[in-house]
CSV table of C-alpha atoms and ligand atoms in Angstrom, one decimal:
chain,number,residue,atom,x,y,z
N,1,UNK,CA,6.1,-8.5,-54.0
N,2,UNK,CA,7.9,-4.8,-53.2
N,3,UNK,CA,7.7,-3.1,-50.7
N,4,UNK,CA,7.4,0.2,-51.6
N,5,UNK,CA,7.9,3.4,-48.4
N,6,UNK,CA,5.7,6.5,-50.1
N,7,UNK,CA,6.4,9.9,-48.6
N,8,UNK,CA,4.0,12.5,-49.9
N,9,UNK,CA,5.1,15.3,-48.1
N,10,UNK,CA,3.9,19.1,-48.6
N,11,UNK,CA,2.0,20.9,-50.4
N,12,UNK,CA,1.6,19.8,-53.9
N,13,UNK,CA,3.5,16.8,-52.7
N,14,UNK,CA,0.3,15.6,-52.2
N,15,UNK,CA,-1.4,16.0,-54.9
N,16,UNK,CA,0.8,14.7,-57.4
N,17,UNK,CA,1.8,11.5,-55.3
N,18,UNK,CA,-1.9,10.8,-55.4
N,19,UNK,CA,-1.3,10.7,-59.0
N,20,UNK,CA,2.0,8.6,-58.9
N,21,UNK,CA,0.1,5.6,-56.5
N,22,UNK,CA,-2.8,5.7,-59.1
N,23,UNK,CA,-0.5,4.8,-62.1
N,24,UNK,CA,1.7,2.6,-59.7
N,25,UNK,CA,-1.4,0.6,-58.6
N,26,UNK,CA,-2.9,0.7,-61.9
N,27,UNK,CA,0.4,-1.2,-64.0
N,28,UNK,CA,0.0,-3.4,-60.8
N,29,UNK,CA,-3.6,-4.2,-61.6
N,30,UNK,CA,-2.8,-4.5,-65.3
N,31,UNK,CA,0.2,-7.0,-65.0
N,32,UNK,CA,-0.9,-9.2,-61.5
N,33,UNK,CA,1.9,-7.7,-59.4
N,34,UNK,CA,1.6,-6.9,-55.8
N,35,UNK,CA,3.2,-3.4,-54.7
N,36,UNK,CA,3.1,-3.3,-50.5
N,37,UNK,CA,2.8,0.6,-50.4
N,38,UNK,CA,3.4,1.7,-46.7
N,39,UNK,CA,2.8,5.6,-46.4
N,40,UNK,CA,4.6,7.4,-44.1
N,41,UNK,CA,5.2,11.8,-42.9
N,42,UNK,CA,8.1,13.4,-44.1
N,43,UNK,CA,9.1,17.3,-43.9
N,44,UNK,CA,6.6,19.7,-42.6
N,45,UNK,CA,3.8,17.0,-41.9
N,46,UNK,CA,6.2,15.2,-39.7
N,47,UNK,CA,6.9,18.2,-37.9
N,48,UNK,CA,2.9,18.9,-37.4
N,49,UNK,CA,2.7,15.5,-36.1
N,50,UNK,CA,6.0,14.5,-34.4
N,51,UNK,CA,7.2,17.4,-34.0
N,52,UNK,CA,10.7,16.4,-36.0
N,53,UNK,CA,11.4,16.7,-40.0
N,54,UNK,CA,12.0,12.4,-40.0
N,55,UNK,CA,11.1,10.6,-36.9
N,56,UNK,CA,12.7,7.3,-36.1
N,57,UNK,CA,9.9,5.4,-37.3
N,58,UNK,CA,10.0,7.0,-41.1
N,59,UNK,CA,13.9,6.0,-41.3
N,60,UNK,CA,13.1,2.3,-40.5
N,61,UNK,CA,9.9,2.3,-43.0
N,62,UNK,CA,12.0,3.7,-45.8
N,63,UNK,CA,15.3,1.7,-44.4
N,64,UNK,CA,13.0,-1.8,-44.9
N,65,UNK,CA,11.6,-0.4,-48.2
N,66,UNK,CA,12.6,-2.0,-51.4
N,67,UNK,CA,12.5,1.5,-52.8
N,68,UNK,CA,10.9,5.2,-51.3
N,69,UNK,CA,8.6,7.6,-53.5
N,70,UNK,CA,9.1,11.2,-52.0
N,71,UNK,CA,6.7,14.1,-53.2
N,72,UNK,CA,8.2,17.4,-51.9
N,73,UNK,CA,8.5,18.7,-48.6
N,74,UNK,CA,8.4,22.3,-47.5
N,75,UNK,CA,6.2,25.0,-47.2
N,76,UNK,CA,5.6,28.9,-46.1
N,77,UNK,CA,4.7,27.4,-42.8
N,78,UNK,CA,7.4,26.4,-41.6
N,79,UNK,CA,9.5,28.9,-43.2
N,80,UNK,CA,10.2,30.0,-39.6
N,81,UNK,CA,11.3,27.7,-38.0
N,82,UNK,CA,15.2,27.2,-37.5
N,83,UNK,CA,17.7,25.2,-40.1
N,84,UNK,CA,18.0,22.1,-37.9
N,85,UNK,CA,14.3,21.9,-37.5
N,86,UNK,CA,13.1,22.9,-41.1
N,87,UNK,CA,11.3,20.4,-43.5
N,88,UNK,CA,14.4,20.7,-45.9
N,89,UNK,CA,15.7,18.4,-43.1
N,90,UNK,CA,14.0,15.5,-43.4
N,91,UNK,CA,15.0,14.8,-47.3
N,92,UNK,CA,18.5,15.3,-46.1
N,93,UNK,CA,17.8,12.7,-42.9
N,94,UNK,CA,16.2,10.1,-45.3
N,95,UNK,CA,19.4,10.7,-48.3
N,96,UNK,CA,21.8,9.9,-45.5
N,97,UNK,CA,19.1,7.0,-43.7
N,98,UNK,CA,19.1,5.4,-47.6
N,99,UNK,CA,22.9,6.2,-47.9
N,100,UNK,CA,22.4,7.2,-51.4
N,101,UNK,CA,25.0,9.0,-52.9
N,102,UNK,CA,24.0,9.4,-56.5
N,103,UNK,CA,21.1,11.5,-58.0
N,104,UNK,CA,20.0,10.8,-61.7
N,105,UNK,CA,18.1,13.2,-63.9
N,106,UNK,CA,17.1,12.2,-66.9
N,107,UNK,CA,16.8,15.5,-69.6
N,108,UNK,CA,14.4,14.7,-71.6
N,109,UNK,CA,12.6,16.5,-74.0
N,110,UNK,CA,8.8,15.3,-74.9
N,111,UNK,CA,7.7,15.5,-78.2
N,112,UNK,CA,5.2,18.6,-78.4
N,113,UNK,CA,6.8,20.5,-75.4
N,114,UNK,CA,9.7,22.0,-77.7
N,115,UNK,CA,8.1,25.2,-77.9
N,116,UNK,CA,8.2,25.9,-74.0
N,117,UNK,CA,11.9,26.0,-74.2
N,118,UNK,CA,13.5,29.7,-74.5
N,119,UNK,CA,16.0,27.7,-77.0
N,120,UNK,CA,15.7,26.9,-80.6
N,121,UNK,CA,14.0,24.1,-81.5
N,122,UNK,CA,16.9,22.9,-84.0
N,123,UNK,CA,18.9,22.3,-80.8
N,124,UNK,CA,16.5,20.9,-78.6
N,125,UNK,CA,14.5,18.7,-80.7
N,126,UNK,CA,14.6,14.8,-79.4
N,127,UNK,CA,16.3,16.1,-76.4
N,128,UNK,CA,18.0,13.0,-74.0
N,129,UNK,CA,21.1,12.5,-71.8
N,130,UNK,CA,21.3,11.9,-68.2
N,131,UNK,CA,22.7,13.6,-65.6
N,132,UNK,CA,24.2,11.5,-62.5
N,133,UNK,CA,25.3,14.4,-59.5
N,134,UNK,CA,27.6,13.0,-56.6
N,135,UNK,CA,25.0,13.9,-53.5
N,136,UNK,CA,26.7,13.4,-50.6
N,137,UNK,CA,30.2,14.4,-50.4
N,138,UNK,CA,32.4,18.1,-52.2
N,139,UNK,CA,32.1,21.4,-50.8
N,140,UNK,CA,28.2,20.9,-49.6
N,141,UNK,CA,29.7,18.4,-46.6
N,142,UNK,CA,33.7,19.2,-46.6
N,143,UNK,CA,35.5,20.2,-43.2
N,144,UNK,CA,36.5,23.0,-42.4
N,145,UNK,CA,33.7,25.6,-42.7
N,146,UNK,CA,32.3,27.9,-40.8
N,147,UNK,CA,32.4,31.8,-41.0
N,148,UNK,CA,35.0,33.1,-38.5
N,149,UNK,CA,36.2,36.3,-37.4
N,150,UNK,CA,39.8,37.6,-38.6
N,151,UNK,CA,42.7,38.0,-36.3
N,152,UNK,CA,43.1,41.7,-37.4
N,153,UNK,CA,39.8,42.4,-36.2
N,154,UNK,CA,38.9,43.9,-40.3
N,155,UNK,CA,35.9,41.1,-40.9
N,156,UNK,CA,35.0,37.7,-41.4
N,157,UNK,CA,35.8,34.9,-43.6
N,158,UNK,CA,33.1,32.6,-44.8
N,159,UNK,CA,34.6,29.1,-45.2
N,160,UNK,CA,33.8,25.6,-47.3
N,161,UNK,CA,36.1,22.6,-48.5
N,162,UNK,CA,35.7,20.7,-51.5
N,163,UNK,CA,36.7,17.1,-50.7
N,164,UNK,CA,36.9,14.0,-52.3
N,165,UNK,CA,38.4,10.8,-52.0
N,166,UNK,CA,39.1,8.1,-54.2
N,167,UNK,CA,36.0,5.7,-53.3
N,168,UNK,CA,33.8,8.4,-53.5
N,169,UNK,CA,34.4,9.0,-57.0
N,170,UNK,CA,34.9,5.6,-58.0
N,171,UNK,CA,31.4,4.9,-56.8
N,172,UNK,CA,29.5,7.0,-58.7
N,173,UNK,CA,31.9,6.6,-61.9
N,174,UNK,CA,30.6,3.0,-62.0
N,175,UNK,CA,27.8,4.1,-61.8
N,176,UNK,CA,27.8,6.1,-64.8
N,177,UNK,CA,29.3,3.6,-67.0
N,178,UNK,CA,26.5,0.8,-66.0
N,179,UNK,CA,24.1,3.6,-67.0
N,180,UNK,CA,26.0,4.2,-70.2
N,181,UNK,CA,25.7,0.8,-71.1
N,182,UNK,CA,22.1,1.4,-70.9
N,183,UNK,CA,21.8,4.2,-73.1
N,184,UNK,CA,24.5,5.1,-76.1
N,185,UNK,CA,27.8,4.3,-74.2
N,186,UNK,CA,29.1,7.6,-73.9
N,187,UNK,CA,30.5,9.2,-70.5
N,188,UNK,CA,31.2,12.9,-70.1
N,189,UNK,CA,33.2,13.5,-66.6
N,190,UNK,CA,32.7,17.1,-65.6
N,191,UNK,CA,35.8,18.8,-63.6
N,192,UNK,CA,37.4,21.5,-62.7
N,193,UNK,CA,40.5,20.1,-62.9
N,194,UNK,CA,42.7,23.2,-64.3
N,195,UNK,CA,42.4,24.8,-61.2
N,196,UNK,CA,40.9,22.2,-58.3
N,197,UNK,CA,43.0,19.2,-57.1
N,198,UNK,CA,40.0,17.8,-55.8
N,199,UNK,CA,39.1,18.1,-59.1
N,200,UNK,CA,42.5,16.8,-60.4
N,201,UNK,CA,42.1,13.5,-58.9
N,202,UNK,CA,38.3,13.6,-59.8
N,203,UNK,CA,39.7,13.3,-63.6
N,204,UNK,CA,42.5,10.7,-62.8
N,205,UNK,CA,39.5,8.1,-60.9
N,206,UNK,CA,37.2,8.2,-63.3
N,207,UNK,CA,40.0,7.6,-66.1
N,208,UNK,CA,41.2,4.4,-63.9
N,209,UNK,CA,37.3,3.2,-63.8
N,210,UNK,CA,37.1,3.5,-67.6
N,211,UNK,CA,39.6,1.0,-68.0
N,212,UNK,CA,36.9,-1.9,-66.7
N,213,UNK,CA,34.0,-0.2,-69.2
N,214,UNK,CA,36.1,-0.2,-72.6
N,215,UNK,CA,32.7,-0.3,-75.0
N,216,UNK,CA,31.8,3.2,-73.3
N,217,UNK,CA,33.6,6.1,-73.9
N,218,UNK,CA,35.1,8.9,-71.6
N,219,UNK,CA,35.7,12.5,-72.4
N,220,UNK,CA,36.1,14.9,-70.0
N,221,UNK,CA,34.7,18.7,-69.7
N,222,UNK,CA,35.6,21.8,-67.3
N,223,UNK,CA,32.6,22.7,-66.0
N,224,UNK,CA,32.4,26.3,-67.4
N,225,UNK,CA,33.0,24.8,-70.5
N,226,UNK,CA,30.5,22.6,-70.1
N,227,UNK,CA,27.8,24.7,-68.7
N,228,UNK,CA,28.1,26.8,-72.3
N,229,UNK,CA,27.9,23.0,-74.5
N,230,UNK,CA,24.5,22.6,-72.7
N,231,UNK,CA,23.2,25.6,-74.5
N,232,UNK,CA,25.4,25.5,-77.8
N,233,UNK,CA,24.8,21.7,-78.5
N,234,UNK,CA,22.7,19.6,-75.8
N,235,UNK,CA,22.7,16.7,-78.1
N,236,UNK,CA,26.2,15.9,-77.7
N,237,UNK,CA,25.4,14.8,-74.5
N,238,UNK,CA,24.4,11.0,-73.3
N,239,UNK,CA,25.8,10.3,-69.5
N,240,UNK,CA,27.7,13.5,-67.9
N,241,UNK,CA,28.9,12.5,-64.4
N,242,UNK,CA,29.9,15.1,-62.2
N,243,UNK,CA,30.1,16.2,-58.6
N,244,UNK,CA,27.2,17.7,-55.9
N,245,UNK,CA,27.5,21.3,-56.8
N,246,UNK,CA,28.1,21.1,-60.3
N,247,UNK,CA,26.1,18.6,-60.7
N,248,UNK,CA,23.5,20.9,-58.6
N,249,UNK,CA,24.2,24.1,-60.9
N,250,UNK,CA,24.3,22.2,-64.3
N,251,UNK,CA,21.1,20.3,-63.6
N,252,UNK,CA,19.3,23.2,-63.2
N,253,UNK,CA,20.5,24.7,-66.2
N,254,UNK,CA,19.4,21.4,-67.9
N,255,UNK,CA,15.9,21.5,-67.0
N,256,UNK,CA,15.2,24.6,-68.6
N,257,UNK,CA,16.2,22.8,-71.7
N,258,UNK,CA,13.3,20.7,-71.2
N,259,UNK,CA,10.7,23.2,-70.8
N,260,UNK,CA,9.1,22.6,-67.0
N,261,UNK,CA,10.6,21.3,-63.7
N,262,UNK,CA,7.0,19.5,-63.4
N,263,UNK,CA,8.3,17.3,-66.3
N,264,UNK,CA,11.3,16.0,-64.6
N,265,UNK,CA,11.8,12.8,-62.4
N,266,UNK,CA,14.9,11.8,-60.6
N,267,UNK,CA,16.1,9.0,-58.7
N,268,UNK,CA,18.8,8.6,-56.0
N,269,UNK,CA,20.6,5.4,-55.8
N,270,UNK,CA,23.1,4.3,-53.6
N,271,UNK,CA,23.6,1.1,-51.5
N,272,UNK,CA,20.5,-0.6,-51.4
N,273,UNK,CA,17.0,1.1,-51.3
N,274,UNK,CA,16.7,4.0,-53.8
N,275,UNK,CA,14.8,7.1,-53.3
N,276,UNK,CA,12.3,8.7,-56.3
N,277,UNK,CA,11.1,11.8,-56.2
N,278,UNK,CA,10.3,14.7,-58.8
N,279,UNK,CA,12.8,17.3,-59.0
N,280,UNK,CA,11.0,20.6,-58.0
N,281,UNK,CA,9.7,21.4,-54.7
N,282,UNK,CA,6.3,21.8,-52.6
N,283,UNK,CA,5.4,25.1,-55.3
N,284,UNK,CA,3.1,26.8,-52.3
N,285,UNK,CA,2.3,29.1,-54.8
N,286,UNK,CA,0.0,26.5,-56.6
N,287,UNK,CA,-0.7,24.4,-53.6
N,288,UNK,CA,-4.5,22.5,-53.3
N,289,UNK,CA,-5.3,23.9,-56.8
N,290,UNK,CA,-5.6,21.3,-59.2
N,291,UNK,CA,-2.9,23.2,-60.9
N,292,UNK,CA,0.6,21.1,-60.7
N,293,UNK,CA,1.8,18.9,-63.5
N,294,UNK,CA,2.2,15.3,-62.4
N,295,UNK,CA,4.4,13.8,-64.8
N,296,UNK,CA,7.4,14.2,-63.2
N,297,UNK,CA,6.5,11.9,-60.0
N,298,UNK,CA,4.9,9.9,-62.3
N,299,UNK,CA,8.0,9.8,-64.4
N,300,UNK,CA,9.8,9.0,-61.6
N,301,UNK,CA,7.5,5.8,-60.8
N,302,UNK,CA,8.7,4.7,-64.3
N,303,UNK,CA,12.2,5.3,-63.1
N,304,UNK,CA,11.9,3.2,-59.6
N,305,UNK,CA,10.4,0.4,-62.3
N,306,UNK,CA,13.5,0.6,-64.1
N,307,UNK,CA,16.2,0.9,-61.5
N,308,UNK,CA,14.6,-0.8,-58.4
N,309,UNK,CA,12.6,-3.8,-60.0
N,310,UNK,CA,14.8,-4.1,-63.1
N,311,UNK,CA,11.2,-3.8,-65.0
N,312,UNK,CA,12.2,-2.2,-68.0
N,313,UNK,CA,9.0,-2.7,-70.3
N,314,UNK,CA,6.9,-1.6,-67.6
N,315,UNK,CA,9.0,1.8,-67.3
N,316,UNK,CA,8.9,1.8,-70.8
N,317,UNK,CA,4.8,1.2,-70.8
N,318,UNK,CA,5.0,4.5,-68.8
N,319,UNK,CA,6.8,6.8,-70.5
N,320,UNK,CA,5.5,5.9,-73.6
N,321,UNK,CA,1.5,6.6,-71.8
N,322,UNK,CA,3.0,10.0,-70.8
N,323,UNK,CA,4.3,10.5,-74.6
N,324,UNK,CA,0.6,9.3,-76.0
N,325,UNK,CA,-0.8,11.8,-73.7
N,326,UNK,CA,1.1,15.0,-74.3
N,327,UNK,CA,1.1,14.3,-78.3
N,328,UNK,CA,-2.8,13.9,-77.9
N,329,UNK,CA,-2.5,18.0,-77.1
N,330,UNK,CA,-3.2,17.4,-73.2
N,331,UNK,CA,-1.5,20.2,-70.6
N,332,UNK,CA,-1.1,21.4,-67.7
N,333,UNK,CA,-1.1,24.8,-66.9
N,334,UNK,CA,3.3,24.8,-66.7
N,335,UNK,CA,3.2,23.2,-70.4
N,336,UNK,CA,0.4,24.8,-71.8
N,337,UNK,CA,0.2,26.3,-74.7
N,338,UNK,CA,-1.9,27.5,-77.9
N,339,UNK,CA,-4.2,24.7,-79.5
N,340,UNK,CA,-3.7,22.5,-76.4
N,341,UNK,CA,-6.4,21.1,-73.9
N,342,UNK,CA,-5.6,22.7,-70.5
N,343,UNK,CA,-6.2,19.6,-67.7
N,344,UNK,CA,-6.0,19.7,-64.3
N,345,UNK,CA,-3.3,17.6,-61.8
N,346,UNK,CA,-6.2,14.8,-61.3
N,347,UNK,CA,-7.5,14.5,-64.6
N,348,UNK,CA,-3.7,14.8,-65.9
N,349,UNK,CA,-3.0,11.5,-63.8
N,350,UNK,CA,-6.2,9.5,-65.0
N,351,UNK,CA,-5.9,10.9,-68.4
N,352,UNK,CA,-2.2,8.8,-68.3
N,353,UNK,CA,-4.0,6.3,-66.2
N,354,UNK,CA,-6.0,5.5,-68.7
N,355,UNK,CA,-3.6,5.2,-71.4
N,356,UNK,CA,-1.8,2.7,-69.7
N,357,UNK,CA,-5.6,0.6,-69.1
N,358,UNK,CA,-6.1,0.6,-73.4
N,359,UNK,CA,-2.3,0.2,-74.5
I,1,NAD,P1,9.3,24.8,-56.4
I,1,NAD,O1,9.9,23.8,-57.3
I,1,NAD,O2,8.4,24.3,-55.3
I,1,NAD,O3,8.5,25.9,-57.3
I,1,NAD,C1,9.2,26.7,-58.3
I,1,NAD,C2,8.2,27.2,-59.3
I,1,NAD,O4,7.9,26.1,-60.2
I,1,NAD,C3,6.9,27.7,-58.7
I,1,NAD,O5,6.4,28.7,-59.5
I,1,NAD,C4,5.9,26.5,-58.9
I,1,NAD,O6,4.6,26.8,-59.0
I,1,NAD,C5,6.4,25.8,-60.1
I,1,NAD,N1,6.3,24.3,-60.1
I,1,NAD,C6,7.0,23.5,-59.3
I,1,NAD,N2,6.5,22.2,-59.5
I,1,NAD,C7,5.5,22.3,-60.4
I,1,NAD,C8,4.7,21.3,-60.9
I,1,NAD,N3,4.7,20.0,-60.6
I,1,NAD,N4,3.7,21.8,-61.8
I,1,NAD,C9,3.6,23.0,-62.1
I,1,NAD,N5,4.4,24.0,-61.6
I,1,NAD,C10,5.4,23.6,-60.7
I,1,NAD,O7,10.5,25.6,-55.7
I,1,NAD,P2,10.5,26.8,-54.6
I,1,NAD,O8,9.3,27.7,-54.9
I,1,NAD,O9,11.8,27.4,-54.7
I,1,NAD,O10,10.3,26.0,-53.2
I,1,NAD,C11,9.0,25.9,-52.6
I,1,NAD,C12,9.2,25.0,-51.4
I,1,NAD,O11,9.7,23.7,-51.8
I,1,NAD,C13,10.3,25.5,-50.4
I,1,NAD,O12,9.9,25.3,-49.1
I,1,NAD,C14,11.5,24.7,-50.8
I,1,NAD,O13,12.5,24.6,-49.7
I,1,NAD,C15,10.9,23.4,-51.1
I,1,NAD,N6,11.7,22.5,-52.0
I,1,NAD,C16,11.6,21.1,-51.8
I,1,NAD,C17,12.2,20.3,-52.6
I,1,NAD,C18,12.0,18.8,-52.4
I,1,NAD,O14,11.2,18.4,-51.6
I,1,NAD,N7,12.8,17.9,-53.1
I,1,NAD,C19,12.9,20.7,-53.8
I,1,NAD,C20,13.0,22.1,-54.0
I,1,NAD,C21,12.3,23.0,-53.1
């Protein structure tokens, strides 16, 4: 039995973990396993009811969680309401409560969805690598910073340190050569090393870590150089390891490869209890609609079968229902396009549902 902490958050947070808990329970039904799913408030519903982003009692349900489903948090509502206090906080509260300090994005293009990327379809076609971003350390949480006045009295000066020490990196170098060894054994370490000594020793780790992965290979990239690759020749591509904000900047870049952020799942693994979510946010914009996509959280319940409960076939059994689904002409409004059968969020979720009953 796992226990599983579900977070559905804000706005179309909602509606698309209703979606993730009906595949979830329905692979459950389908192969006799017992899922313990414990719901709990995160974000702006935490701050309705509690008054805080993550009480006490949503850290120790996701803390004594074999793994945590967030949705999105967020929302106009709160918009307001100072930094400390904003929704935004309580995904940061439950990243640090979980201690997880690596975020993987699979970028993955689905068969039929080619033509909703502004790129060729040459380059994109059969689209897959995976992109592991260090989460909890560089120039995001390095001291000094501040903005400060100047001693001359002519302005200000905005400061931020990019740190990182040697466990940091080896951490999440190891964990991109186990996932390697999943996939086609290929590592691309993304630096700035010509001009960053964090950087610099950045290249130098992950070289040392190499040593104890010799089936998988290493090159390394500058990120500027690497940010251009994504666009010239994607395909190169199987594991690229890098740190929070380039890993920030580059995976956005890499979802517009793929067409729509509601296609794309992520997990965040660290110590013990991993954290799944879909990448984008609470989209207010499309909130109570019917209208958002739900593959991506339900991608990402494939992922927390993967990575959590080492149930590969069932994550497999997933993705491959999602795959059925999409090449049977079924959209959502993101993906939608000529000759296709618009459905809504719900119908999107039994529609895969489904698939998974008759496979
Ligand atoms: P967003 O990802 O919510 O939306 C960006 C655009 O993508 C919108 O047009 C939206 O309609 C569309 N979109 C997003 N998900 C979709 C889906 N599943 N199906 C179809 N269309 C989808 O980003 P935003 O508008 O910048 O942020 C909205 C709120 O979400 C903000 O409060 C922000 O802070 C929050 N946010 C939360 C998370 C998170 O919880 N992990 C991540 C990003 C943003």
């Amino acid at each position: 039995m796992y226990k599983i902490c579900v977070f559905p958050g804000d706005g179309i947070g909602q509606e698309v973990t209703k979606q993730a808990l009906k595949i979830l329970h329905t692979v459950a039904q389908k192969h006799h396993l017992v899922f313990d799913v414990h719901e709990g408030l995160l974000g702006g519903a935490s701050i309705d009811a509690a008054g805080v982003p993550m009480s006490e009692e949503a850290a120790e349900l996701a803390k004594s969680s074999d793994a945590v489903f967030l949705g999105a948090v967020g929302g106009p509502k709160w918009d307001g309401l100072e930094a400390s206090k904003r929704p935004e906080k309580g995904l940061l509260a439950l990243r640090q409560t979980l201690g997880v300090f690596a975020n993987l994005r699979p970028v993955r293009l689905f068969k039929g969805l080619e033509n909703h990327s502004t790129l060729k379809v040459e380059i994109i076609r059969d689209l897959d690598f995976l992109i592991l971003r260090e989460l909890t350390g560089g120039i995001y949480f390095g001291t000094p910073r501040g903005i400060e006045s100047l001693s001359d009295g002519s302005g200000e000066k905005g400061v931020n340190t990019e740190v990182y020490t040697t466990a940091e990196i080896e951490r999440i170098a190891v964990k991109a050569f186990e996932a390697a060894r999943r996939r086609k054994r290929k590592v691309t370490s993304v630096d700035k090393a010509n001009v960053l000594e964090s950087g610099q020793l950045w290249r130098k780790v992950v070289t040392a870590v190499q040593k104890q992965y010799p089936d998988v290979t290493l090159d390394h990239r500058y990120v500027d150089d690497c940010a251009m690759q994504f666009i010239r020749n994607p395909k190169q591509f199987d594991v690229v390891v890098t740190s929070n904000m380039f890993g920030d900047i580059l995976s956005d870049e890499a979802a517009m490869l793929t067409g729509s952020i509601g296609m794309l799942a992520s997990a965040s693994v660290g110590a013990k209890t991993a954290l799944y979510e879909p990448v984008h946010g609470s989209a207010p914009d499309i909130a109570g609609k019917d209208l958002a996509n739900p593959l991506a959280s339900i991608l990402s319940i494939a992922m927390m079968f993967e990575h959590s409960f080492q149930l590969s076939e069932l994550a497999q059994e997933v993705e491959k229902a999602v795959e059925d689904i999409l090449s049977e002409g079924y959209r959502t409004a993101d993906i939608y396009g000529e000759g296709c059968r618009k459905v809504g969020c719900e119908e999107m979720g039994e529609l895969v549902a489904g698939k998974i009953k008759s496979a």
